[in-house]
């Protein structure tokens, strides 16, 4: 078994016990060496006995005077913002509020608008429920552009570190932040120096308007402290990360600031050796900038951000929160490594072929809770022991037992699997720590205690969680509680008999026990409830109320419960101390469950529609590909199309009238590419892909009033971002470039952008209304013209011409003209205006034709250029034997002669001269 940096097991590496360090092959530290005495949880309600992660550890106890000055102030958009509800630990004297000087940068952004990087702010950042805090720092002086980042999800004890070099547009930082969906971003107070905002700071404020931005004194970005923190907190399983990060000063510095801040704002801290720490370089995943993610509607729909019509919506059939998170992050950052992708595809194929395995796994996975969240609470030690914290701890142990009870079922189902990835995950479940923990839990917790939904059910489970005969006082308190509950039932029965009403006992968290009565067939005396019934509420067809006696009984109930929880908590704390050294195996379980859930989800998607297993070659070839989201939206099956892009023909120009399906086709190709790179099957009959290191899209958006940018400026920013970043291995989708300016300028810009991109080996799909660009095909051998076919019919009644969209892609340039005017005819524009427009358009094109010299010489030169480039390319790539090469060149010569015939029929002898 082999664990990649993203924490994923890949089947491509040799397997071992699952505890081998990836880089060094070192065995994991033994449990005893990694579990210092300081781990023991505190005894109930005595905060003085709570242990800090380490007294010798440099970062000081949170919330103490030594924190003074740590938090320079909380600032967002230059305005001090409210501290999160939990951050009330520090007195005002400990903090000095500073604002980033220099005034507030203009913030005029909404979801879907585009930032100065040319990166649109997709509404990912606006998804509610964000729980990630990120610290960012940028190198200074010569190191400017070197970015360090550390993030932690408050619901998942995983510290993610990264360090990378970014360009002046900071696209990588912004994209990574979008993927993380932070609720708060920490930056050094020096982000605003001498009243000037750094560019990165400005961009972050602009791109994340709904996110809290907090200034931390630069001194807390301390790499030495960061390393100490990681050594102190990292769970032994992930200790190899130290080797990866120990010289990465910027990410270490952000780790220090982030962990210090978390200690400060949270009423708990992470136990030593408890955190999963991973380093995520940008080189292991495909870079999809946030504008492209928004354009392609990967996780958020552009029209309605609650809609499921996204790639995530199409593929998401996950059963657990962890599985859904994993799928989302994979879609936003697809894999680059073909071996890892292949092992996933093998696993999905096995799931599709083995029904028993598929349904068995689905059933087993569906009962798991959010393991990351559970781990997060288990590895945090509350600073203050309250009754509420005590009750929560009991819930967590019940959840832990519930989770571990599911492991044998999962093991059993996976026993029959054959593919490397499933086998590797099956092996992780053989870890005997799962059984050790469960056995230890069962020594104090009832065998049949399990996690149940519903507040009363869970309360009952908590009440009876600890086994009898462990604490005699606990047993007595529980008997008292049972008697009170019985008394409540008796009271309600008596009241029912007294008034002749169909009363029943109900429970809610806020009211405790109360009485409910259905109204069906009940006749109230004088139309009123008896005065004994108080605090009456009416819901649909039932009344809810209580009585003075019942309120008293609820009070006694609560008191008994407090006693029970208090005594149970003491037992639970002792239990937690004994199992704590083994708890890190839950990281493995979380990884296994989320991955299996994601694979099942991808397999599920194949059962809903006909998907095919993709191959990975040097060519992008899709037979009868379909747009996955359109397929889900449309009642009918969308029209499928073929795609062929290879190194020798890597630039496809797509033309066609408005509404003919150009944009849909372009997006379809990119979506299929992303699906393939996350290890999913794709909607096609056959599909082969070249791994793309980056996926860029420039797809027309409306004016961005928020940033006050014109359509044209946005286009230029986006295209310049692509030009600066595209590589030979990228996939680029450009739709309607240059529509924000005059036709001549638009054509000019498109032409020069095309020429630049033609110099790369990137695969490019370029949709345009400028038919002039189709001439590029005769200039460059690697250009291919394609168009969307339309048909024309006549309306039987009116005789008017009608356009029928076939959505079929064909070779060559579109020969449709004036389709804009024809599209306008369908709208409610007055016929007189359309008529006038037609006249003017006709005159303009006649004038243009008159001006354009029939210049055979230029065309001859183009043909020569065309021939020369093809020859050059053949010479470079040729693996042909001499005879085949001769035949090929002969063919080229003929083709060239034919081209000259069309260009200059008057000069048939040119070929000989050449
Ligand atoms: N392959 C297809 N099968 C079925 N319907 C399609 C297909 N492609 C596109 N459509 C439908 O046609 C509509 C228009 O498609 P699209 O926006 O891609 O056209 P377009 O050529 O890019 O138009 P414009 O040039 O005006 O931007 C889509 O909203 C979709 O409903």
PDB file of C-alpha atoms and ligand atoms in Angstrom, residues 303 625-627 630 634 636-641 656-665 668 735-736 739 767 769 788 805-808 819, ligand 1:
ATOM      1  CA  UNK A 303     -27.728  30.762 -12.659  1.00  0.00           C
ATOM      2  CA  UNK A 625     -19.371  12.377 -26.400  1.00  0.00           C
ATOM      3  CA  UNK A 626     -22.224  14.032 -24.516  1.00  0.00           C
ATOM      4  CA  UNK A 627     -22.397  17.005 -22.178  1.00  0.00           C
ATOM      5  CA  UNK A 630     -27.017  18.867 -20.251  1.00  0.00           C
ATOM      6  CA  UNK A 634     -32.551  17.621 -20.757  1.00  0.00           C
ATOM      7  CA  UNK A 636     -34.203  13.995 -24.233  1.00  0.00           C
ATOM      8  CA  UNK A 637     -30.747  12.614 -24.765  1.00  0.00           C
ATOM      9  CA  UNK A 638     -28.539  15.469 -26.054  1.00  0.00           C
ATOM     10  CA  UNK A 639     -26.951  15.156 -29.479  1.00  0.00           C
ATOM     11  CA  UNK A 640     -23.564  13.491 -29.191  1.00  0.00           C
ATOM     12  CA  UNK A 641     -20.432  14.567 -31.049  1.00  0.00           C
ATOM     13  CA  UNK A 656     -21.647  28.093 -36.375  1.00  0.00           C
ATOM     14  CA  UNK A 657     -24.679  30.293 -35.914  1.00  0.00           C
ATOM     15  CA  UNK A 658     -25.888  31.537 -32.561  1.00  0.00           C
ATOM     16  CA  UNK A 659     -27.529  28.852 -30.458  1.00  0.00           C
ATOM     17  CA  UNK A 660     -26.081  26.090 -32.602  1.00  0.00           C
ATOM     18  CA  UNK A 661     -24.310  24.434 -29.651  1.00  0.00           C
ATOM     19  CA  UNK A 662     -20.708  25.704 -29.877  1.00  0.00           C
ATOM     20  CA  UNK A 663     -20.270  26.624 -26.211  1.00  0.00           C
ATOM     21  CA  UNK A 664     -21.979  23.454 -25.084  1.00  0.00           C
ATOM     22  CA  UNK A 665     -19.616  21.389 -27.199  1.00  0.00           C
ATOM     23  CA  UNK A 668     -18.473  19.109 -22.947  1.00  0.00           C
ATOM     24  CA  UNK A 735     -15.354  30.936 -26.666  1.00  0.00           C
ATOM     25  CA  UNK A 736     -16.225  34.119 -28.531  1.00  0.00           C
ATOM     26  CA  UNK A 739     -16.881  40.176 -28.987  1.00  0.00           C
ATOM     27  CA  UNK A 767     -15.277  28.925 -30.903  1.00  0.00           C
ATOM     28  CA  UNK A 769     -18.290  34.057 -34.975  1.00  0.00           C
ATOM     29  CA  UNK A 788     -22.062  23.246 -36.058  1.00  0.00           C
ATOM     30  CA  UNK A 805     -30.358  23.281 -35.008  1.00  0.00           C
ATOM     31  CA  UNK A 806     -28.888  19.824 -35.413  1.00  0.00           C
ATOM     32  CA  UNK A 807     -26.103  20.313 -32.818  1.00  0.00           C
ATOM     33  CA  UNK A 808     -23.955  18.143 -35.074  1.00  0.00           C
ATOM     34  CA  UNK A 819     -27.283  34.229 -38.785  1.00  0.00           C
TER      35      UNK A 819
HETATM   36  N1  LIG B   1     -25.501  18.652 -28.269  1.00  0.00           N
HETATM   37  C1  LIG B   1     -26.664  19.228 -27.928  1.00  0.00           C
HETATM   38  N2  LIG B   1     -27.791  18.497 -27.811  1.00  0.00           N
HETATM   39  C2  LIG B   1     -28.959  19.084 -27.474  1.00  0.00           C
HETATM   40  N3  LIG B   1     -29.102  20.378 -27.209  1.00  0.00           N
HETATM   41  C3  LIG B   1     -28.032  21.173 -27.300  1.00  0.00           C
HETATM   42  C4  LIG B   1     -26.747  20.628 -27.663  1.00  0.00           C
HETATM   43  N4  LIG B   1     -25.863  21.637 -27.658  1.00  0.00           N
HETATM   44  C5  LIG B   1     -26.538  22.745 -27.321  1.00  0.00           C
HETATM   45  N5  LIG B   1     -27.839  22.469 -27.099  1.00  0.00           N
HETATM   46  C6  LIG B   1     -28.889  23.419 -26.721  1.00  0.00           C
HETATM   47  O1  LIG B   1     -28.685  24.613 -27.448  1.00  0.00           O
HETATM   48  C7  LIG B   1     -28.589  25.728 -26.594  1.00  0.00           C
HETATM   49  C8  LIG B   1     -27.591  26.724 -27.137  1.00  0.00           C
HETATM   50  O2  LIG B   1     -26.322  26.144 -27.133  1.00  0.00           O
HETATM   51  P1  LIG B   1     -25.004  27.022 -27.012  1.00  0.00           P
HETATM   52  O3  LIG B   1     -25.152  28.112 -26.023  1.00  0.00           O
HETATM   53  O4  LIG B   1     -23.895  26.060 -26.818  1.00  0.00           O
HETATM   54  O5  LIG B   1     -24.924  27.653 -28.455  1.00  0.00           O
HETATM   55  P2  LIG B   1     -23.831  28.651 -29.049  1.00  0.00           P
HETATM   56  O6  LIG B   1     -23.585  28.226 -30.460  1.00  0.00           O
HETATM   57  O7  LIG B   1     -22.646  28.733 -28.177  1.00  0.00           O
HETATM   58  O8  LIG B   1     -24.627  29.998 -29.044  1.00  0.00           O
HETATM   59  P3  LIG B   1     -24.032  31.515 -29.074  1.00  0.00           P
HETATM   60  O9  LIG B   1     -23.142  31.590 -30.275  1.00  0.00           O
HETATM   61  O10 LIG B   1     -25.246  32.337 -29.248  1.00  0.00           O
HETATM   62  O11 LIG B   1     -23.320  31.700 -27.800  1.00  0.00           O
HETATM   63  C9  LIG B   1     -28.173  25.140 -25.255  1.00  0.00           C
HETATM   64  O12 LIG B   1     -28.684  25.887 -24.194  1.00  0.00           O
HETATM   65  C10 LIG B   1     -28.757  23.748 -25.260  1.00  0.00           C
HETATM   66  O13 LIG B   1     -30.029  23.762 -24.662  1.00  0.00           O
END
